[in-house]
Coordinates of N, CA and C in Angstrom, one line a residue:
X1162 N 37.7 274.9 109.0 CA 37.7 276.2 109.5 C 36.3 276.8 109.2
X1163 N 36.3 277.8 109.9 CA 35.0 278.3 109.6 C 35.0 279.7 108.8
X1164 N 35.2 280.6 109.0 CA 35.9 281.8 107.7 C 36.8 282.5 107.8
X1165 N 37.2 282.9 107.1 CA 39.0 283.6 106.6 C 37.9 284.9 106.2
X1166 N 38.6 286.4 107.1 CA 38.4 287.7 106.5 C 39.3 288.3 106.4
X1167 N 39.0 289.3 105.7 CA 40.9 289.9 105.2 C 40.2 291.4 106.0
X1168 N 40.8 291.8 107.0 CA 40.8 293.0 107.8 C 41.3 294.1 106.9
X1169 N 40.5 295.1 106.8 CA 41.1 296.3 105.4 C 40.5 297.5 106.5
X1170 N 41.9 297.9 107.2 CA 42.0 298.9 107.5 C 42.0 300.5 106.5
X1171 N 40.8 300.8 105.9 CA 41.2 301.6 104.8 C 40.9 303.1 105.4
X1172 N 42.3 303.7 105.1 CA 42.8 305.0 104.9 C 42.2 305.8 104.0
X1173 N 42.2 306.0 103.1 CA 41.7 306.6 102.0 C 41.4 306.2 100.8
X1174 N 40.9 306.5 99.9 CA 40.1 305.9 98.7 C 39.8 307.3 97.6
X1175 N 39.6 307.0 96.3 CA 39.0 307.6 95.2 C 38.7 306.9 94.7
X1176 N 38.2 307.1 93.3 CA 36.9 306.9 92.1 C 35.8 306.9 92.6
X1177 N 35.0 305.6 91.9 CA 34.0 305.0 92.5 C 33.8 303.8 93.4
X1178 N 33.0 303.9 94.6 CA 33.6 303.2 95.7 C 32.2 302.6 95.7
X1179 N 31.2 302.9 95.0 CA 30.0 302.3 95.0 C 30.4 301.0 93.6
X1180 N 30.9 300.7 92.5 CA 30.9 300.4 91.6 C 31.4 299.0 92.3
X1181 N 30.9 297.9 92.6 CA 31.5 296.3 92.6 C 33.0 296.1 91.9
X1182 N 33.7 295.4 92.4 CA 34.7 294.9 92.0 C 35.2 293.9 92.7
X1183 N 35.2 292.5 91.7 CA 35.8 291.5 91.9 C 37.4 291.1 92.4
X1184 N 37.4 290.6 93.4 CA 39.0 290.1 93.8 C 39.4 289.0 93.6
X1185 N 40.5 288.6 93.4 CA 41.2 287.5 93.2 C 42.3 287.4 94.4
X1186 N 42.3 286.4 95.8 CA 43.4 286.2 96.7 C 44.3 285.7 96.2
X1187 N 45.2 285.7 95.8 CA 46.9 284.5 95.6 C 47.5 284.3 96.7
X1188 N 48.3 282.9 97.2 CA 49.5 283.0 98.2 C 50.7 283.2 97.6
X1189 N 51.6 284.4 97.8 CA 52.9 284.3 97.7 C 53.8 283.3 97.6
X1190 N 54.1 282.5 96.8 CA 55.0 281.6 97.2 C 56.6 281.8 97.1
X1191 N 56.4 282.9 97.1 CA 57.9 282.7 97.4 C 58.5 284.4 97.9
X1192 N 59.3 284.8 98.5 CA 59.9 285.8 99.2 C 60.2 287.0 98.5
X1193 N 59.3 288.5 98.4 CA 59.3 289.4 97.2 C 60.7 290.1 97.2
X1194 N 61.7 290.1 98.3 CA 62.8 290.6 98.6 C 64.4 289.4 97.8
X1195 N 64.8 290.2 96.8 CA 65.4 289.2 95.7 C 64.7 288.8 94.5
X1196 N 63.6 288.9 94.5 CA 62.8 288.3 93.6 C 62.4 290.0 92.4
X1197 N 61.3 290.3 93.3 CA 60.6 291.8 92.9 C 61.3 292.9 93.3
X1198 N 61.3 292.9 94.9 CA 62.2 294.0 95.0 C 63.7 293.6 95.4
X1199 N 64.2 294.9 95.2 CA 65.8 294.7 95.3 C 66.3 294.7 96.6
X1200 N 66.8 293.5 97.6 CA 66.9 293.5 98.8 C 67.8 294.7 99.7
X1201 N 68.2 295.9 98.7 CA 69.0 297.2 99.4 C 68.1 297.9 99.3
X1202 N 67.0 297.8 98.5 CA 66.2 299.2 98.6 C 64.8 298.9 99.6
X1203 N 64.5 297.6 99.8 CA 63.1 297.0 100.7 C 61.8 297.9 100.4
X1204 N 61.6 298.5 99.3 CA 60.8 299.0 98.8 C 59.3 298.7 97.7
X1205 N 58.7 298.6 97.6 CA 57.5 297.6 96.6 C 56.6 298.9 96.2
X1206 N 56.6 299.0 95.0 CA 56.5 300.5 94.4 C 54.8 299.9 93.0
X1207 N 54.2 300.0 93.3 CA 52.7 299.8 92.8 C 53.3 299.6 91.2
X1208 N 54.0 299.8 90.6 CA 54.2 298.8 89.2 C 55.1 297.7 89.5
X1209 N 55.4 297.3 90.7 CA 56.2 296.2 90.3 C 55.2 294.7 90.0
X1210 N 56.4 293.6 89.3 CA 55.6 292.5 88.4 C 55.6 291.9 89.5
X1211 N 54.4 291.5 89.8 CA 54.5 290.2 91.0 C 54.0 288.9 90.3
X1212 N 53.1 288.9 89.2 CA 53.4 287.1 88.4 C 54.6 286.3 88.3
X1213 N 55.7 287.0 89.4 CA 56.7 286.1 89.4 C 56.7 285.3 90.9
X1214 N 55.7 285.9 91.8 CA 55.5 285.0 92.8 C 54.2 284.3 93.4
X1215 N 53.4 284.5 92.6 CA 52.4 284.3 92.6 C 51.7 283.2 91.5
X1216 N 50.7 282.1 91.5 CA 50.4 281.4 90.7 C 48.7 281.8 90.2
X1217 N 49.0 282.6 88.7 CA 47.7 283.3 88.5 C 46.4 281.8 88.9
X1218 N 47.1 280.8 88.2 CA 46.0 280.1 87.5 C 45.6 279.2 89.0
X1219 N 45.9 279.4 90.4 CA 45.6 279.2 91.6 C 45.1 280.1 92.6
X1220 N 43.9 280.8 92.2 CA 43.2 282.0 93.4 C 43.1 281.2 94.3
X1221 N 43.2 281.3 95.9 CA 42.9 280.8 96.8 C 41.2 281.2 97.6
X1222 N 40.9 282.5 97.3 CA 39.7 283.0 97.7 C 39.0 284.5 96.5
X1223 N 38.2 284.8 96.5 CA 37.8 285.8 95.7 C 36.8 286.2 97.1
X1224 N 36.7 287.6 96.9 CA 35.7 288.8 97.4 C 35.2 289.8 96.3
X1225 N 34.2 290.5 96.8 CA 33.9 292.0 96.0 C 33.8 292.8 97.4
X1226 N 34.3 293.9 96.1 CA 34.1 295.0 97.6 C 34.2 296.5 96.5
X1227 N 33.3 296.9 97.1 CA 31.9 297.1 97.6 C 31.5 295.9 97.0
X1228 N 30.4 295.4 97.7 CA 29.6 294.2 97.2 C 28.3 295.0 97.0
X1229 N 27.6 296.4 97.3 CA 26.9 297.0 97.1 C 25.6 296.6 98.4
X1230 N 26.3 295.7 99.1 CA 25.3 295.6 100.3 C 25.7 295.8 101.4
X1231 N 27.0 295.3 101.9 CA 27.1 295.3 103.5 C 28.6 295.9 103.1
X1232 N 29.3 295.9 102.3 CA 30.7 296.3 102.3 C 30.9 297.8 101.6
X1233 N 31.9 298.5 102.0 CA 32.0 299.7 100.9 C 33.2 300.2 101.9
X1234 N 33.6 302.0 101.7 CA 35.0 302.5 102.2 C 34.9 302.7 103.3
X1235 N 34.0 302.1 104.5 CA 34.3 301.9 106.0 C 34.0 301.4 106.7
X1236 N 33.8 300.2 105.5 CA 33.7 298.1 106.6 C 35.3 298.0 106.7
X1237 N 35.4 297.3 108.1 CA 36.1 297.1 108.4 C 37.3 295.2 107.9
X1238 N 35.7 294.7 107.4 CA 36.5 293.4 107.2 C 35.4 292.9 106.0
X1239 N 35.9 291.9 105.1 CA 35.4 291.1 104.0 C 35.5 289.5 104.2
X1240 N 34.3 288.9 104.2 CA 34.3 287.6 103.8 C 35.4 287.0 103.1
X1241 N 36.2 286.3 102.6 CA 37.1 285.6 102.0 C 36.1 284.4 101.5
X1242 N 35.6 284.1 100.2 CA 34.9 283.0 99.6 C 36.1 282.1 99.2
X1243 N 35.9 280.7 100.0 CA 37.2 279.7 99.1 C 36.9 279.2 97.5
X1244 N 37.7 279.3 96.9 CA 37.8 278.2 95.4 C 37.2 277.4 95.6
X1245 N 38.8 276.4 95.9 CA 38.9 275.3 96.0 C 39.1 274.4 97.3
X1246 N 38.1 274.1 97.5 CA 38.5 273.2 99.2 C 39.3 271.9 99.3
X1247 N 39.1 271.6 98.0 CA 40.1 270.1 97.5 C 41.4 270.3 97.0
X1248 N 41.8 271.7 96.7 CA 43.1 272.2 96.1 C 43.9 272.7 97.3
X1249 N 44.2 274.0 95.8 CA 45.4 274.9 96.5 C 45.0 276.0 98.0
X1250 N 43.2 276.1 98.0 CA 42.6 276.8 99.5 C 43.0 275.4 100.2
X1251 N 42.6 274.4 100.3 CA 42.3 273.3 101.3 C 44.1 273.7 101.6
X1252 N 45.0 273.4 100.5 CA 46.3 273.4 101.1 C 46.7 274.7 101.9
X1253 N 46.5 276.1 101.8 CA 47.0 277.1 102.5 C 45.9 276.6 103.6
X1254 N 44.8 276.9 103.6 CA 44.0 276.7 105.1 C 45.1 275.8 105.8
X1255 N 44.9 274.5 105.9 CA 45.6 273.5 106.5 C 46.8 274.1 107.2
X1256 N 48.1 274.5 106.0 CA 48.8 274.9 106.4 C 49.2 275.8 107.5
X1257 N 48.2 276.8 107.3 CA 48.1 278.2 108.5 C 47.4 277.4 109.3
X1258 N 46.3 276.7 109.9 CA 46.2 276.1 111.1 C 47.1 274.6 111.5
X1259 N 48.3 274.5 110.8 CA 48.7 273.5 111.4 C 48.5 272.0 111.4
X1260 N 47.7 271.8 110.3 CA 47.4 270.6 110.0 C 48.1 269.9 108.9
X1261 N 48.9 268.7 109.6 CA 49.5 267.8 108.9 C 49.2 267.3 107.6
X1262 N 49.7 267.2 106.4 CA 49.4 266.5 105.5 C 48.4 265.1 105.2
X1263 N 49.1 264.4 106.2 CA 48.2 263.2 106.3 C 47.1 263.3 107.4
X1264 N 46.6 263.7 107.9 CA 45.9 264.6 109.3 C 44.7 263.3 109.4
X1265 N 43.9 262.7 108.1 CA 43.0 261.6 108.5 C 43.3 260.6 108.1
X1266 N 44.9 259.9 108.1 CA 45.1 258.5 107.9 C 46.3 258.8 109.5
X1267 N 46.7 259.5 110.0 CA 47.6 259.4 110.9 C 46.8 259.6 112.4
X1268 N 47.6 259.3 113.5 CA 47.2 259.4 114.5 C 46.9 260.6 115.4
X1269 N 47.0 262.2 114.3 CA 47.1 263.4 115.0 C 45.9 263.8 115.9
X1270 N 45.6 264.1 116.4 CA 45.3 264.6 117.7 C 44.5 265.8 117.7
X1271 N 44.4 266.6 116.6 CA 44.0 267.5 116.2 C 44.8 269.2 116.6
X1272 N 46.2 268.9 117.5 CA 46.5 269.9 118.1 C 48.0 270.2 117.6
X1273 N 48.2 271.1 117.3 CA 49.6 271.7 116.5 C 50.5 271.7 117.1
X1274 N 50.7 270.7 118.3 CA 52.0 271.1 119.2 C 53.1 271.3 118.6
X1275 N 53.5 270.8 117.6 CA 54.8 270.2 116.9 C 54.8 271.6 115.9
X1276 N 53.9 272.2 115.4 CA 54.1 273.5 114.5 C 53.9 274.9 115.0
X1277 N 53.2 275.2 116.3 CA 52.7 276.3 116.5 C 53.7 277.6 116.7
X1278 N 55.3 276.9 116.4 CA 56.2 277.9 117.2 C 56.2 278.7 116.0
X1279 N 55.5 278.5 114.6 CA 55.8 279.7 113.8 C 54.8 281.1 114.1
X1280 N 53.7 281.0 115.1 CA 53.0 282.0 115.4 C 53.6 282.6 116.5
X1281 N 54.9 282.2 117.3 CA 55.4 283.4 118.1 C 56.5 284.2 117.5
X1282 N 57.1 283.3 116.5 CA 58.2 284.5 115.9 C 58.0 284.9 114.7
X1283 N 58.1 285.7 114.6 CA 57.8 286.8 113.3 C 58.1 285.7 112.0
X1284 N 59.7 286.4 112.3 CA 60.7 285.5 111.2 C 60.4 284.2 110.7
X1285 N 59.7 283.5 111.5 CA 59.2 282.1 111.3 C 58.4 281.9 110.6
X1286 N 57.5 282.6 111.1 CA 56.1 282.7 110.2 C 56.3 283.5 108.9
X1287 N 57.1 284.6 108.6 CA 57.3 284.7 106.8 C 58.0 283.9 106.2
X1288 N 58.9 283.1 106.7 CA 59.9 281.9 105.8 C 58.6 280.4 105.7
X1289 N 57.4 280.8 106.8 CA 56.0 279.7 106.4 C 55.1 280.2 105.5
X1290 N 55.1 281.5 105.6 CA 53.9 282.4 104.4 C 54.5 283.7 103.8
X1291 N 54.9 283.8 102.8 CA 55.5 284.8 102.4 C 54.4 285.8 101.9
X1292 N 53.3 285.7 102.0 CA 52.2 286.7 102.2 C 51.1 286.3 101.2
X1293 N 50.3 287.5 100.7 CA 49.0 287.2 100.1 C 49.2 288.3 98.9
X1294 N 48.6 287.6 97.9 CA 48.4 289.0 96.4 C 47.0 288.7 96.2
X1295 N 46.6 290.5 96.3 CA 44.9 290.2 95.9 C 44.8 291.3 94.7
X1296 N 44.3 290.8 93.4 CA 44.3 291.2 92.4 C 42.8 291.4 91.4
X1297 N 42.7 292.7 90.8 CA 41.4 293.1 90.8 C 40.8 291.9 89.2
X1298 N 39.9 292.0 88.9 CA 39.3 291.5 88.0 C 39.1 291.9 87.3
X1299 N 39.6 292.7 86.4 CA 39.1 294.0 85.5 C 37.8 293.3 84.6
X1300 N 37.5 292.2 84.5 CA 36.2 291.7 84.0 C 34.9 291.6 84.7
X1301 N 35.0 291.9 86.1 CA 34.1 292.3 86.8 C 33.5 293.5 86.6
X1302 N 33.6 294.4 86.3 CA 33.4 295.7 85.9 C 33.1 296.6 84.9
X1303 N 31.7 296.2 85.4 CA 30.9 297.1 83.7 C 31.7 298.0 82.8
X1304 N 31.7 297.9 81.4 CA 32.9 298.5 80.4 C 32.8 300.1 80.7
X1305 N 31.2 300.6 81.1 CA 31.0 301.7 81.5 C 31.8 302.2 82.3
X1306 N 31.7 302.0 83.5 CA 32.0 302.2 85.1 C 33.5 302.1 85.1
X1307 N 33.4 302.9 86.1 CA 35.1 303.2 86.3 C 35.3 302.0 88.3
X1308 N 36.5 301.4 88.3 CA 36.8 301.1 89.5 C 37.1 302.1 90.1
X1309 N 37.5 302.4 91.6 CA 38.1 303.0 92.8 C 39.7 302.1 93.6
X1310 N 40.0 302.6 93.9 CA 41.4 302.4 94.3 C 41.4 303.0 96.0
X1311 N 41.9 301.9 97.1 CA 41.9 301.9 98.7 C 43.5 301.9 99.1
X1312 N 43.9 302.9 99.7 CA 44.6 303.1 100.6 C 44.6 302.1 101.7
X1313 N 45.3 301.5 102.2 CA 45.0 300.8 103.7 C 45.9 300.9 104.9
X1314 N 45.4 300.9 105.8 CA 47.0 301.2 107.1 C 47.2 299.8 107.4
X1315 N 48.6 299.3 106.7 CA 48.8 298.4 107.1 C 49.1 297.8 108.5
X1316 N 49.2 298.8 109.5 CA 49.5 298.3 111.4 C 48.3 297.7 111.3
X1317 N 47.5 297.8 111.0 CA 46.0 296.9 111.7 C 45.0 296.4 110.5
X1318 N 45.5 296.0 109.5 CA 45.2 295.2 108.4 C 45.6 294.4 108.5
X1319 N 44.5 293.2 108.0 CA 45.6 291.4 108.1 C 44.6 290.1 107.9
X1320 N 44.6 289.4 108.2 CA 44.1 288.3 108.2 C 43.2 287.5 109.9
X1321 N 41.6 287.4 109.6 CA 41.5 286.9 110.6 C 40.9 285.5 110.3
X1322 N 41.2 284.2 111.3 CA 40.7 283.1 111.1 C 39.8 282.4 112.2
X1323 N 38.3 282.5 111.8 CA 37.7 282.0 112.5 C 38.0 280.1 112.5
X1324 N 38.5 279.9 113.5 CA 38.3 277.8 113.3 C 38.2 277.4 114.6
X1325 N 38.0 276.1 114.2 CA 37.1 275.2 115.6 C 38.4 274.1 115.6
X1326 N 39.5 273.7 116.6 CA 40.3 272.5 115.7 C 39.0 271.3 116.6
X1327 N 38.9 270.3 115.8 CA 38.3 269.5 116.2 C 39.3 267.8 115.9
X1328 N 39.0 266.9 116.8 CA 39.5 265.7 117.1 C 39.0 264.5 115.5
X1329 N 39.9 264.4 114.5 CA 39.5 264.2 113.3 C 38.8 262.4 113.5
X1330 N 38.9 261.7 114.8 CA 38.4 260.3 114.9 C 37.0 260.6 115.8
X1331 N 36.6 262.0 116.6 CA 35.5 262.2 117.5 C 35.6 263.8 117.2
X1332 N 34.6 264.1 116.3 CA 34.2 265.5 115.8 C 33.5 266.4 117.1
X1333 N 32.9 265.6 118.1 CA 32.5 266.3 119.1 C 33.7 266.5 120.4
X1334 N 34.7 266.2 119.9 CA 35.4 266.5 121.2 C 36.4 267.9 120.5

C-alpha cells in the first residue's frame, strides 16, 4: 500500500492546539456493543474502558497532531506512520485490502474477487473490522504543557487508503 490517512473532520477543539501530541492507532478486535457498551443503550460515553477491546501492546500506526508543521485544528487529514510491517500493521493492511494470507506462495492474482463483497454492505464490513482506537501518549507531552482535546464530525471522518494492487509474480502488471 502506499499510505493509510485518518480523515479528522474536526468540529471544535480547546486547550492547546499548538502543543504536539503523540497517537497511538489500535484495531478493535472485537465488537464494543456487549462488550463496553450495553447493547439497549448503543451509547459510548468518553469514560468508558476500552482495554477490553483493544490490544495495548499492538499499535498498528502512531501520528502527532499538531505536528507543529503542516497539521493543526483545520487539516483535514494525517499521515498514519506503520509500526510494524512484519506484524499486527502488515496483518490489518492486508486484511482491509483483501489480501489472502498466503498471497506469495499461492496462485492469487492480486484481485479480491472472492472478498470485496464486505465493501458493499455495511453490516459486512463491521463483523470484518470492528473499528479503530486512537489513544493519546501522555509521554509525548512536555510535563509543562497542557494537551488539547478535538471534536470531530463523524459523517465525513474515516479512513482513506492510498494502494496500488499489484500482480505478486509480475510487479509491473
Amino acid at each position: 500500500f502506499d499510505s493509510l490517512h485518518l480523515v479528522l473532520d474536526i468540529e471544535d477543539y480547546g486547550g492547546d492546539t499548538l502543543t504536539p501530541v503523540r497517537y497511538h492507532v489500535y484495531e478493535v478486535e472485537r465488537s464494543l456493543f456487549g462488550s463496553v457498551i450495553d447493547e439497549k443503550d448503543t451509547t459510548a460515553y468518553t469514560n468508558c474502558d476500552l482495554t477490553t477491546v483493544y490490544n495495548p501492546e499492538k499499535p498498528l500506526f502512531t501520528f502527532t497532531f499538531p505536528d507543529g508543521k503542516k497539521t493543526g485544528p483545520n487539516r483535514s487529514s494525517v499521515t498514519l506512520e506503520p509500526v510494524d510491517m512484519k506484524g499486527a500493521t502488515w496483518d490489518f493492511v492486508r486484511r482491509l485490502m483483501c489480501i489472502p494470507d498466503n498471497y506469495a506462495s499461492s496462485d492469487w492474482d492480486g484481485y479480491a474477487r472472492d472478498k470485496d463483497s464486505i465493501y458493499v454492505d455495511e453490516k459486512k464490513f463491521a463483523k470484518h473490522f470492528s473499528g479503530l482506537c486512537i489513544v493519546p501518549d501522555p509521554t509525548s507531552v512536555e510535563e509543562n504543557k497542557r494537551g488539547s482535546l478535538y471534536g470531530f464530525k463523524l459523517t465525513s471522518s474515516g479512513l482513506l487508503l492510498e494502494a496500488r494492487t499489484r500482480n505478486p509474480k509480475d510487479p509491473t502488471l
